[in-house]
Coordinates of C-alpha atoms and ligand atoms in Angstrom, one line a residue:
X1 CA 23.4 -6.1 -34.5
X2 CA 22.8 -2.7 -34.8
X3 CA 24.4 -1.0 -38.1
X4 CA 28.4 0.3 -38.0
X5 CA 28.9 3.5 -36.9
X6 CA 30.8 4.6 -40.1
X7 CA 31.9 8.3 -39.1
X8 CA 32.2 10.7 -36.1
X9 CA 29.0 12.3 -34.8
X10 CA 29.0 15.8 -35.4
X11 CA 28.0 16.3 -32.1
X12 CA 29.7 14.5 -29.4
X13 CA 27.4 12.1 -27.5
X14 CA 26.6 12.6 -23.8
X15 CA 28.6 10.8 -21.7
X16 CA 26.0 7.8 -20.1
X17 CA 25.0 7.4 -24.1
X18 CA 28.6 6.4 -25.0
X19 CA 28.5 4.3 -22.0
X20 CA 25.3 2.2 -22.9
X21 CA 26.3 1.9 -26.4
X22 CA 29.6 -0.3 -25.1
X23 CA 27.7 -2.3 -23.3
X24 CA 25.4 -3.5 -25.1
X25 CA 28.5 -4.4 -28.1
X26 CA 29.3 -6.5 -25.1
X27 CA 27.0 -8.9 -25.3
X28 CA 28.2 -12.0 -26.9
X29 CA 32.0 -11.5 -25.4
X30 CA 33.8 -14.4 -23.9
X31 CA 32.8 -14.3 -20.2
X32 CA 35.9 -13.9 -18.2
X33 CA 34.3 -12.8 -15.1
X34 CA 32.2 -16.3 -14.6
X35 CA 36.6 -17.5 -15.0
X36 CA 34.4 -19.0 -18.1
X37 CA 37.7 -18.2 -20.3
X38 CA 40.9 -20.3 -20.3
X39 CA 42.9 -17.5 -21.7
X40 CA 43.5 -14.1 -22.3
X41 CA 42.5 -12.6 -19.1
X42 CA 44.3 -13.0 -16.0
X43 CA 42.2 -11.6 -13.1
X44 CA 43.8 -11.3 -9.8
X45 CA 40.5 -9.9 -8.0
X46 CA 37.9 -6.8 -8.5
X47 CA 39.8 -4.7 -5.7
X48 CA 43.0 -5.4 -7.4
X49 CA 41.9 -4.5 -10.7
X50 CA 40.6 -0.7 -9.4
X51 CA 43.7 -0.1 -7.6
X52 CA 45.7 -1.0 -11.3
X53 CA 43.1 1.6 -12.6
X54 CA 44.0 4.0 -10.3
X55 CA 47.8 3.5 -10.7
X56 CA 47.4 3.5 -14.2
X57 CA 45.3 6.4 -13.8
X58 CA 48.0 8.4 -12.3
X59 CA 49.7 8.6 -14.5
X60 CA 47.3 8.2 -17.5
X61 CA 48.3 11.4 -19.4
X62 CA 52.4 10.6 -18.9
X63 CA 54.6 10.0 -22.1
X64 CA 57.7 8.0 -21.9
X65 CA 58.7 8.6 -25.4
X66 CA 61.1 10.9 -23.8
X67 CA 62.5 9.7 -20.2
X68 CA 64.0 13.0 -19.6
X69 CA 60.7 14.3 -19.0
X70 CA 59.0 12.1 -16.5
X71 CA 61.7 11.3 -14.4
X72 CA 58.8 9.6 -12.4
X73 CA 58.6 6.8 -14.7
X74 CA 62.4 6.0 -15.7
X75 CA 62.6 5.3 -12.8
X76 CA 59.4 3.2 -12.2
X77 CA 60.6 1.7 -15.3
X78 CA 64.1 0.9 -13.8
X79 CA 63.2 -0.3 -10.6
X80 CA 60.5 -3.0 -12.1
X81 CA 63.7 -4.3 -14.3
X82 CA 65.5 -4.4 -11.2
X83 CA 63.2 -6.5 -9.6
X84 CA 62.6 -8.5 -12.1
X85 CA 66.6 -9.2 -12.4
X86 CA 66.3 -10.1 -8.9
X87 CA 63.9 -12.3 -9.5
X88 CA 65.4 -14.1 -12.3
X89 CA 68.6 -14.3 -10.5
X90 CA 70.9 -11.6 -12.8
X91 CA 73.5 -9.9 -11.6
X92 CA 74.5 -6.3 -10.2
X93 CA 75.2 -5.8 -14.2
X94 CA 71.8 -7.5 -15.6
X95 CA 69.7 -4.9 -17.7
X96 CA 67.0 -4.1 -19.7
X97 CA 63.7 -2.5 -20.5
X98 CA 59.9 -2.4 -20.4
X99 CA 57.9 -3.1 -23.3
X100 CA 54.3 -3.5 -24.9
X101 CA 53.8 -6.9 -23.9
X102 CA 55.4 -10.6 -25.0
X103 CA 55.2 -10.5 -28.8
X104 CA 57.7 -7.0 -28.2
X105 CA 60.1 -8.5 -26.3
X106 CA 60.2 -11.6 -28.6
X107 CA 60.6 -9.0 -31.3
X108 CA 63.6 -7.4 -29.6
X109 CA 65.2 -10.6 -28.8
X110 CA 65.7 -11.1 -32.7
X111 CA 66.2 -7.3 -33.3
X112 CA 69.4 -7.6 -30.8
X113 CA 70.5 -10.8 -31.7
X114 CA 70.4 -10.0 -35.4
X115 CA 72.6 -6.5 -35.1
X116 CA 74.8 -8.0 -32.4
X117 CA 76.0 -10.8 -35.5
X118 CA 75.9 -8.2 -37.7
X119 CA 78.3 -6.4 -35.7
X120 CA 80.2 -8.8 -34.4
X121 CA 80.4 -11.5 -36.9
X122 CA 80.1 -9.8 -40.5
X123 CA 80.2 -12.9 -42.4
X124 CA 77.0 -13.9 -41.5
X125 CA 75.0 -13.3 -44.6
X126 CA 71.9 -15.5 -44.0
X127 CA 71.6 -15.0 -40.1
X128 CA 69.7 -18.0 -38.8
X129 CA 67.6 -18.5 -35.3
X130 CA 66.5 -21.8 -34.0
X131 CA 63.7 -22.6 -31.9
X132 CA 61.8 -25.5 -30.6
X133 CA 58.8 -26.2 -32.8
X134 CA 56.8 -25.2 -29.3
X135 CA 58.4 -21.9 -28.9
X136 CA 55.8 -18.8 -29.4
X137 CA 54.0 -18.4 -33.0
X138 CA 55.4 -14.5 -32.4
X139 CA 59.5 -15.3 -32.7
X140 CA 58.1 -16.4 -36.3
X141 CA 56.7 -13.3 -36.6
X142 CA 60.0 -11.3 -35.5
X143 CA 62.1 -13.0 -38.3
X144 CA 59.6 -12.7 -40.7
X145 CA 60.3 -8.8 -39.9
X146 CA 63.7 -8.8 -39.3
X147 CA 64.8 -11.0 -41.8
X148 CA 66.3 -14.0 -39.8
X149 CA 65.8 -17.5 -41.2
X150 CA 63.1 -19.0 -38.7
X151 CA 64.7 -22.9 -38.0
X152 CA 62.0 -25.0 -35.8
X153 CA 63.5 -27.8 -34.2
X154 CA 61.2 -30.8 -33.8
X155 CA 60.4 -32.0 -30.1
X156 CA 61.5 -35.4 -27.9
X157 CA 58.6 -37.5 -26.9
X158 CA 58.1 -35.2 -24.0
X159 CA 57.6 -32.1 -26.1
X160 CA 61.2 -30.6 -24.9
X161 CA 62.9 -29.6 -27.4
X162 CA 65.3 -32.9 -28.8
X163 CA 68.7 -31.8 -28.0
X164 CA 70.4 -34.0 -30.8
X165 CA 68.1 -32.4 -33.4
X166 CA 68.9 -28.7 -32.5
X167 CA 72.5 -29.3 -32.3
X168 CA 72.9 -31.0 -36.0
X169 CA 71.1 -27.6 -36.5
X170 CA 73.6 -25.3 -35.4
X171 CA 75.8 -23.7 -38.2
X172 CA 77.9 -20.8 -38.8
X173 CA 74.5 -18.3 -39.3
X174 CA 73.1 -19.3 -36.6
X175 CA 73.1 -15.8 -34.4
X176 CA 70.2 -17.3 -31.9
X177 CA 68.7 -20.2 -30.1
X178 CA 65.7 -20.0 -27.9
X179 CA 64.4 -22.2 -25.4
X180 CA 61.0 -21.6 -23.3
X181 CA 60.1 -21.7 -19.8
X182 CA 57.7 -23.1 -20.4
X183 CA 56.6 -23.1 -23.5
X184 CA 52.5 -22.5 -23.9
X185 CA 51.4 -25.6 -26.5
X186 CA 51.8 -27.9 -23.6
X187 CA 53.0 -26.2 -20.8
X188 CA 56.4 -27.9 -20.5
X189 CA 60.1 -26.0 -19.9
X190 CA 63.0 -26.7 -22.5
X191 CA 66.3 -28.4 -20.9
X192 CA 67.2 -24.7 -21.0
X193 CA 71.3 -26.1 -18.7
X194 CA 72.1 -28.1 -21.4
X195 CA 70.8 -25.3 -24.1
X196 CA 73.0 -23.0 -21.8
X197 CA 76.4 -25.2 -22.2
X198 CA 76.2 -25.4 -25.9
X199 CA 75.0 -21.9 -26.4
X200 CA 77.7 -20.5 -24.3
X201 CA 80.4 -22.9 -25.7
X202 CA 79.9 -21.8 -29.2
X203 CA 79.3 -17.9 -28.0
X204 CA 75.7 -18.1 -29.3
X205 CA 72.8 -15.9 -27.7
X206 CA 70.0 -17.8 -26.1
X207 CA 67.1 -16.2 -25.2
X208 CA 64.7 -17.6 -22.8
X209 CA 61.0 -17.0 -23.6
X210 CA 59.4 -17.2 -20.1
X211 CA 56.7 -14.2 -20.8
X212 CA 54.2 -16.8 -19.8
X213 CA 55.8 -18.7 -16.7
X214 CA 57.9 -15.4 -15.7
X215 CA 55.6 -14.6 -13.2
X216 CA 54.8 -18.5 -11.9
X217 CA 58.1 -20.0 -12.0
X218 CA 60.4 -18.5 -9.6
X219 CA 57.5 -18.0 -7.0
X220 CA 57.0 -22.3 -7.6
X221 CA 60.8 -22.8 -6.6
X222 CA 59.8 -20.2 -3.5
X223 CA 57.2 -22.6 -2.3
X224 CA 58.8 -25.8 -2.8
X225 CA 57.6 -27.1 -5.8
X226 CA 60.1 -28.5 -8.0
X227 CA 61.6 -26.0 -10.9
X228 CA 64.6 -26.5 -13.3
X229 CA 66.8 -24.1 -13.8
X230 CA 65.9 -21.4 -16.4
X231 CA 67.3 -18.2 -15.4
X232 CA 70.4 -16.5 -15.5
X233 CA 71.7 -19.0 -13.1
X234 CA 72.3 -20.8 -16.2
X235 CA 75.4 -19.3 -17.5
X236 CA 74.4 -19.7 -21.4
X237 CA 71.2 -17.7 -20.7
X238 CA 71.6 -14.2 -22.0
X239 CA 68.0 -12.7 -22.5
X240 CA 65.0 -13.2 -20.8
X241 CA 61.6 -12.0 -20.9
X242 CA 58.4 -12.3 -19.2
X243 CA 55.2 -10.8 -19.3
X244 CA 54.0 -8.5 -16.5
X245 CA 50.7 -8.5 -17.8
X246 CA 50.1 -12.4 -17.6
X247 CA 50.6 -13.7 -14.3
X248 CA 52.3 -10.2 -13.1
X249 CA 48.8 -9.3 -12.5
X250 CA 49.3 -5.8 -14.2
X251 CA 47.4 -3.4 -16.5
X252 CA 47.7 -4.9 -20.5
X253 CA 50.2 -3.8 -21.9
X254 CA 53.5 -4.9 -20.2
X255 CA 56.8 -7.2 -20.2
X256 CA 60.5 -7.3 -19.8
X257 CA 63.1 -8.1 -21.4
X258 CA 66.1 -8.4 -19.4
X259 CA 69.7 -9.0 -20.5
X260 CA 72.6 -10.6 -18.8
X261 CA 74.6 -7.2 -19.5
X262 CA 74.6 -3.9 -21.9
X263 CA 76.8 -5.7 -23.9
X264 CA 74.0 -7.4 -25.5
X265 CA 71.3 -4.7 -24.2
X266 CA 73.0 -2.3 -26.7
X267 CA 71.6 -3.7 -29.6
X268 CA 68.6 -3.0 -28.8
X269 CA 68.9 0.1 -29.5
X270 CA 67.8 2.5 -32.3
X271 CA 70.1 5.8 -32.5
X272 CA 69.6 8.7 -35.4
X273 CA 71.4 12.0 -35.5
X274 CA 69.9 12.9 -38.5
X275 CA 66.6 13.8 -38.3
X276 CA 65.5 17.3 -38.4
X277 CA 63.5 16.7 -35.1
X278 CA 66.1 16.5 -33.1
X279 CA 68.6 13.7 -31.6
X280 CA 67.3 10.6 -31.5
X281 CA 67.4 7.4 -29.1
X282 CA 65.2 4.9 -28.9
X283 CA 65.2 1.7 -26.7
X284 CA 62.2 -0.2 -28.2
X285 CA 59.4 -0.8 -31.0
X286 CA 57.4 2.3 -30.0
X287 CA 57.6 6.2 -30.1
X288 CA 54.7 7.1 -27.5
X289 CA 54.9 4.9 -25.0
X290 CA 52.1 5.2 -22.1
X291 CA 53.3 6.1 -18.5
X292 CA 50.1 4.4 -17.6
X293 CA 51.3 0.9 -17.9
X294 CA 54.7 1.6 -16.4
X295 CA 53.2 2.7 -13.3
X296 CA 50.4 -0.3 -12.8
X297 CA 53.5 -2.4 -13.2
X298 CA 55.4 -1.1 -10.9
X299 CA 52.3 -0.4 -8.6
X300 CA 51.3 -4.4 -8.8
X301 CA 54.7 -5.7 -7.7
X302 CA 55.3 -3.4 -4.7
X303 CA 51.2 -4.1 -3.8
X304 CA 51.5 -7.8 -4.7
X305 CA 54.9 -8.5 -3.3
X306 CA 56.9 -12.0 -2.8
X307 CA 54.5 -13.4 -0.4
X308 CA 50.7 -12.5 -2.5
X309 CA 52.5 -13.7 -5.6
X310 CA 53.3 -17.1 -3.9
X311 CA 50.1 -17.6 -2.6
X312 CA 48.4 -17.0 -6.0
X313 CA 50.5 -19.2 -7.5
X314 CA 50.2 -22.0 -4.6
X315 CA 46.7 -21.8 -5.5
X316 CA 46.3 -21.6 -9.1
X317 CA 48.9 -25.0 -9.1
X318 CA 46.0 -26.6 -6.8
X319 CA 43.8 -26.1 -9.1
X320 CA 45.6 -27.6 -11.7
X321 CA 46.5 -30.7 -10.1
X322 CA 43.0 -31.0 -9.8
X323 CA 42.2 -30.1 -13.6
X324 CA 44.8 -32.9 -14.5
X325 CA 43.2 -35.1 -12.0
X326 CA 40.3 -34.6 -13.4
X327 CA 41.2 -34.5 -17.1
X328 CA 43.0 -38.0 -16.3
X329 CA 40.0 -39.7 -14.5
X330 CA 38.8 -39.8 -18.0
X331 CA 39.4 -42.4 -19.9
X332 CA 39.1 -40.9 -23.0
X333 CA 41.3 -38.5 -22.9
X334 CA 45.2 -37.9 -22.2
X335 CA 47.2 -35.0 -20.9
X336 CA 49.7 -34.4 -23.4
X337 CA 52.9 -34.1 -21.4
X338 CA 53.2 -32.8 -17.9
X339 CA 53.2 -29.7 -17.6
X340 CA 55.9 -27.9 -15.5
X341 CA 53.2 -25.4 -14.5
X342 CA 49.7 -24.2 -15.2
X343 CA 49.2 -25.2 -19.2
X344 CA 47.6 -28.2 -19.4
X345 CA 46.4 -29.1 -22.9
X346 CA 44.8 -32.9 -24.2
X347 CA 43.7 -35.1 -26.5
X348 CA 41.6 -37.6 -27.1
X349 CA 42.6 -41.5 -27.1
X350 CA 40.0 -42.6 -29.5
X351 CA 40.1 -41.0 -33.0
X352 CA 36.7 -41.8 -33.2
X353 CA 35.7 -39.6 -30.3
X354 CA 36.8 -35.9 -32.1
X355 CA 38.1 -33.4 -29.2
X356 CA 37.2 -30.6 -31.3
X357 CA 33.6 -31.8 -30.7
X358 CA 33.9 -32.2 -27.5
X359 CA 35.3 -28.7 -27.7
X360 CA 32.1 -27.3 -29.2
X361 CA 30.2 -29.1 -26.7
X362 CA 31.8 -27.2 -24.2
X363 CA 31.7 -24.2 -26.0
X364 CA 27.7 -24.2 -26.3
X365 CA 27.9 -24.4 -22.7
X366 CA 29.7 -21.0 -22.4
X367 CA 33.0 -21.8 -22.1
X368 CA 35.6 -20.2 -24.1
X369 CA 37.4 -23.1 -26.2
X370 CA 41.0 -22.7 -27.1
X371 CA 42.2 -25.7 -29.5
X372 CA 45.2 -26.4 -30.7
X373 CA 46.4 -28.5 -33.8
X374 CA 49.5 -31.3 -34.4
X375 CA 48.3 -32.7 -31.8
X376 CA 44.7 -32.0 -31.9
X377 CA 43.6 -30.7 -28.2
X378 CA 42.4 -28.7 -25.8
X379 CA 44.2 -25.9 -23.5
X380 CA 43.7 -24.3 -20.4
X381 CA 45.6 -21.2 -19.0
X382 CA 44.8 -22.0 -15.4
X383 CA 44.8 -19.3 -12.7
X384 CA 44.1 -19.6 -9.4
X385 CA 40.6 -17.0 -10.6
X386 CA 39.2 -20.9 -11.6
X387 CA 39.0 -22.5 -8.2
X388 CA 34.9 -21.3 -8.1
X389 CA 34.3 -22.9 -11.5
X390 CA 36.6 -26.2 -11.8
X391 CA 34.1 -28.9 -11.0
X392 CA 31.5 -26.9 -13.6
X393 CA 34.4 -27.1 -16.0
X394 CA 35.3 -31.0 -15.6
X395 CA 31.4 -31.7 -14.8
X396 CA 31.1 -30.2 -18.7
X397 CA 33.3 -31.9 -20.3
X398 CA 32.7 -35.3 -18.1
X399 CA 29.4 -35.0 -20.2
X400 CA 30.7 -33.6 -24.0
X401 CA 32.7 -36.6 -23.4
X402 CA 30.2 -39.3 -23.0
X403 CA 27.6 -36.8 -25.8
X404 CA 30.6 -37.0 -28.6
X405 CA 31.1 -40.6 -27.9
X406 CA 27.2 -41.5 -28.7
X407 CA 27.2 -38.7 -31.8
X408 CA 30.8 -39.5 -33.2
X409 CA 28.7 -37.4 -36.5
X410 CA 29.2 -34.1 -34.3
X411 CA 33.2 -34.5 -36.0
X412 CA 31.5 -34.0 -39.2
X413 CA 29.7 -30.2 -37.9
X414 CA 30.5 -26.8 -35.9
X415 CA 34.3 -25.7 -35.5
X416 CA 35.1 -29.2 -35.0
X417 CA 34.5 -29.8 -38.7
X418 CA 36.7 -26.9 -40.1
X419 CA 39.5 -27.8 -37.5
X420 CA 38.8 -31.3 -38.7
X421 CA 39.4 -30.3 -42.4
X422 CA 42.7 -27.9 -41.8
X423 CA 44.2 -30.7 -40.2
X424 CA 43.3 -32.9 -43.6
X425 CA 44.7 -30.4 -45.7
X426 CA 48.6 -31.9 -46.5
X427 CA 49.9 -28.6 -47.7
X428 CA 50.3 -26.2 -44.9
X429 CA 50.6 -23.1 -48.0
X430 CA 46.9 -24.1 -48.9
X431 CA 46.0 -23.5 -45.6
X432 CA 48.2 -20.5 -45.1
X433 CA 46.2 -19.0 -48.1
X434 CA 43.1 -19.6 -46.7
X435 CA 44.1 -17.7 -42.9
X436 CA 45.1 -14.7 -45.4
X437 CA 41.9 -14.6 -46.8
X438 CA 40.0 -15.0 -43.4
X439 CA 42.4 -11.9 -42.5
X440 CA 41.1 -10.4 -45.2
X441 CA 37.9 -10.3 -44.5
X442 CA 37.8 -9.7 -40.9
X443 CA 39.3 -6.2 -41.6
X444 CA 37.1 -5.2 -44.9
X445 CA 35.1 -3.3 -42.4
X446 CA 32.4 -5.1 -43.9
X447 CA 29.8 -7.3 -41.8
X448 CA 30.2 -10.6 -43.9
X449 CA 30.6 -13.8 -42.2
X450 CA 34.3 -15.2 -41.4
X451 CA 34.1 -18.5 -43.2
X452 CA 36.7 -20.3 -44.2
X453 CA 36.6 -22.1 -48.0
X454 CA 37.7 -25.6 -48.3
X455 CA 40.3 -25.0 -50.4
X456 CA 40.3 -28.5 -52.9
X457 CA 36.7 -26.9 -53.7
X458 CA 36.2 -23.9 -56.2
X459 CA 35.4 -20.9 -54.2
X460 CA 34.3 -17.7 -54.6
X461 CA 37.1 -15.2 -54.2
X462 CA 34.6 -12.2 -53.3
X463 CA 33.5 -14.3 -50.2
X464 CA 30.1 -13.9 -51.7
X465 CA 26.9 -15.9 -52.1
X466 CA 28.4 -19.0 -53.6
X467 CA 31.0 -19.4 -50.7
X468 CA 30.3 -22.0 -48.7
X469 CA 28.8 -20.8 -45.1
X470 CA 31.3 -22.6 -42.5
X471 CA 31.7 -21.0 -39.4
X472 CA 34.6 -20.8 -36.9
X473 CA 38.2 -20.7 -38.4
X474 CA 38.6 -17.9 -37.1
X475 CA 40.4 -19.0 -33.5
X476 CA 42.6 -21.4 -35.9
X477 CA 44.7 -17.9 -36.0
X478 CA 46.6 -18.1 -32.9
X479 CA 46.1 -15.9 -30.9
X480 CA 45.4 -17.3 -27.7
X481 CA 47.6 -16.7 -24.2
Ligands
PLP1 C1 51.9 -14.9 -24.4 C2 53.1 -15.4 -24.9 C3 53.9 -14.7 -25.7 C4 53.5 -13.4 -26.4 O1 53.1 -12.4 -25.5 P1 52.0 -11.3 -25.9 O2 52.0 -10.5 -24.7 O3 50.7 -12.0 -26.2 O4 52.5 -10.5 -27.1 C5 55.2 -15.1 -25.9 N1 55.6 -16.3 -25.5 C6 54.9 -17.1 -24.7 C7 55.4 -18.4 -24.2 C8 53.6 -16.7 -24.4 O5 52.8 -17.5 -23.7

């Protein structure tokens, strides 16, 4: 690798020599247009993604820090929450707003929930949310912000959340529950009804996380496939959000969050009259905000429409009946649950045949490997962008199979090894400690290799010479979908 560049040219560089320099940091990058990734991108097709660029392009320059200005994109904005209400059956008096993308939503979910209790029920000094252990690694991250107790509720056999366990859970400080739809570990949907009868029975918030199925369930249902209910059709349900910019097919960047009415969309919302800069009102987590991403949204749902989201959707569920198919012709390995949709993670039946390594195996064929932990498995995101390479993909891992099984040793090397260790490692802190430090070094700015220490060993603290040289904890840090 060529050395940092550490400070701004003096002179600007011509405008092919920028160019070149990009590419060639390219090199090495998970290769999403071979569909060799099973997450993180969600590619719809090459004409589609230049007619996003030119929507986004539009209006590129746009700021919707103040709406007054660009009336253009308020109402952009407000006519993709009104779809999206449409879609997930609100009412005439359903609301809500665009945001950065799921972890935002999530974040605003809390944020309202949290200044809704403290408005409405003051005694709550230690306000409390609970979520399935499955839910999203970011509604962690929101009360670890905002100051909520984070409750994870263990799972049924099924990995839905168990519905005995969450309601011995529900006290006086509890100001949220959330259910997903589905939720991404294993792709399965909460019994978000009965979550809605308890929830509305007690006069407790749930929010349904569907940033990742938003976009897949409803259009399902459309096509005859069979769907629970886990929209506001369920009466409990009073937030929602889903992610535009996962199977919405739309510019990064983008989700809802939609509430059943402003009664609970009013929390959401930051108000000063103090500041010498004027009156302020704020709906959301930024100040800027990019017209760009409001207008691919809204240009990807009118282009798209009901019928070209159904169709992607019938086709990326093909393909993963045939990825289960195929996962399952394996007798080795085991779908975790089923999955309501297009998440399909698994293990392997034979401790003595490491999925990790088999994970590595296909990783050294170029596939990008996301693993998971409690279980130890595999995941695939699944879009319909994976038909061209599915057989490749189960050919693969048809043969990392049968190669792990002869080497059971490959446990003991590669990722497989440090995923191996973490999941040794009784004390969750120990291992917490060593993410922070992996953190750490990933944003020194200096080139030193991510390693991770096994932490019963003494280590070097500097990450220097003495530390031992084990690759690839970094994708332990989850951020995969
Ligand atoms: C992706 C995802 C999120 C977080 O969304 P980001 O856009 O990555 O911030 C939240 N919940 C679920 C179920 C997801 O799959």
């Amino acid at each position: 690798m060529s050395e940092h560049i550490t400070a701004i040219p003096q002179n600007g560089l011509p405008e092919d020599e920028v160019f070149r320099q990009m590419d060639s940091y390219r090199v090495g990058d998970a290769d999403w247009r071979q569909a060799k990734t099973w997450s993180l991108v969600y590619h719809y097709s090459d004409e589609h993604t230049d007619f996003l660029k030119r929507a986004y392009g539009k209006f590129f320059t746009e700021n919707v820090l103040n709406p007054m200005a660009f009336k253009s994109l308020k109402r952009m904005e407000t006519e993709v929450v009104k779809m999206c209400a449409s879609l997930f059956n609100g009412g005439p008096d359903t609301v809500g707003t665009l945001t950065s993308g799921g972890s935002e939503s999530l974040f605003l979910a809390v944020k309202s929930a949290r200044d809704r209790a403290r408005k409405l029920r003051p005694l709550v000094r230690k306000p409390e949310m609970l979520a399935p252990e499955s839910a999203h690694v970011a509604l962690e991250k929101a009360c670890h912000y905002l100051g909520v107790k984070y409750v994870a509720i263990p799972l049924a056999e099924d990995k839905r959340v168990d519905m005995e366990a969450l309601k011995k859970r529900i006290n006086r400080n509890t100001i949220l529950v959330i259910g997903s739809a589905p939720q991404y570990p294993h792709g399965v949907i909460d019994p978000i009804a009965e979550m809605g009868e308890i929830c509305a029975a007690k006069d407790i918030p749930l929010h349904v996380d569907s940033c990742i199925g938003g976009f897949v369930l409803p259009f399902m249902e459309q096509i005859g496939r069979p769907v629970p209910l886990f929209d506001f059709r369920v009466k409990g349900v009073t937030s929602l959000s889903a992610d535009l910019h996962k199977y919405g097919y739309t510019a990064k960047g983008c989700s809802v969050m939609l509430y059943r009415d402003m009664s609970y969309l009013k929390y959401q919302f930051f108000v000063s009259s103090i500041w010498p800069g004027g009156l302020f009102g704020s709906p959301s987590v930024p100040g800027t905000r990019p017209g760009g991403s409001i207008a691919a949204a809204w240009a990807a749902l009118n282009k798209i429409g009901m019928k070209g989201y159904q169709e992607n959707v019938r086709k990326a569920m093909e393909v993963t009946d045939r990825l289960i198919a195929g996962i399952e012709a394996i007798p080795e390995l085991k779908i975790i649950s089923k999955p309501a949709m297009t998440l399909v993670a698994y293990v392997s039946r034979d401790p003595k045949i490491s999925i990790f390594a088999i994970g590595d195996q296909l990783a050294a064929k170029g596939w990008f490997i996301d693993r998971q932990q409690r279980p130890a498995s595999l995941h695939c995101t699944v879009t319909a962008h994976h038909a061209t390479v599915l057989e490749q993909y189960l050919s693969d891992l048809r043969t990392a199979v049968a190669h792990v099984k002869a080497h059971p040793e490959l446990a003991d090397q590669g990722e497989a090894a440090m995923y191996g260790m973490a999941a040794k490692i009784p004390m969750r802190g120990l291992v917490n400690v060593q993410i922070q430090k992996v953190m750490e070094k990933m944003y020194s700015g200096k080139d030193q290799p991510i390693t991770l220490d096994d932490p019963s060993s003494d280590t070097d603290e500097t990450g220097g010479p003495t530390a031992p040289k084990r690759r690839g904890w970094r994708r332990l840090i989850p951020w995969s979908a």
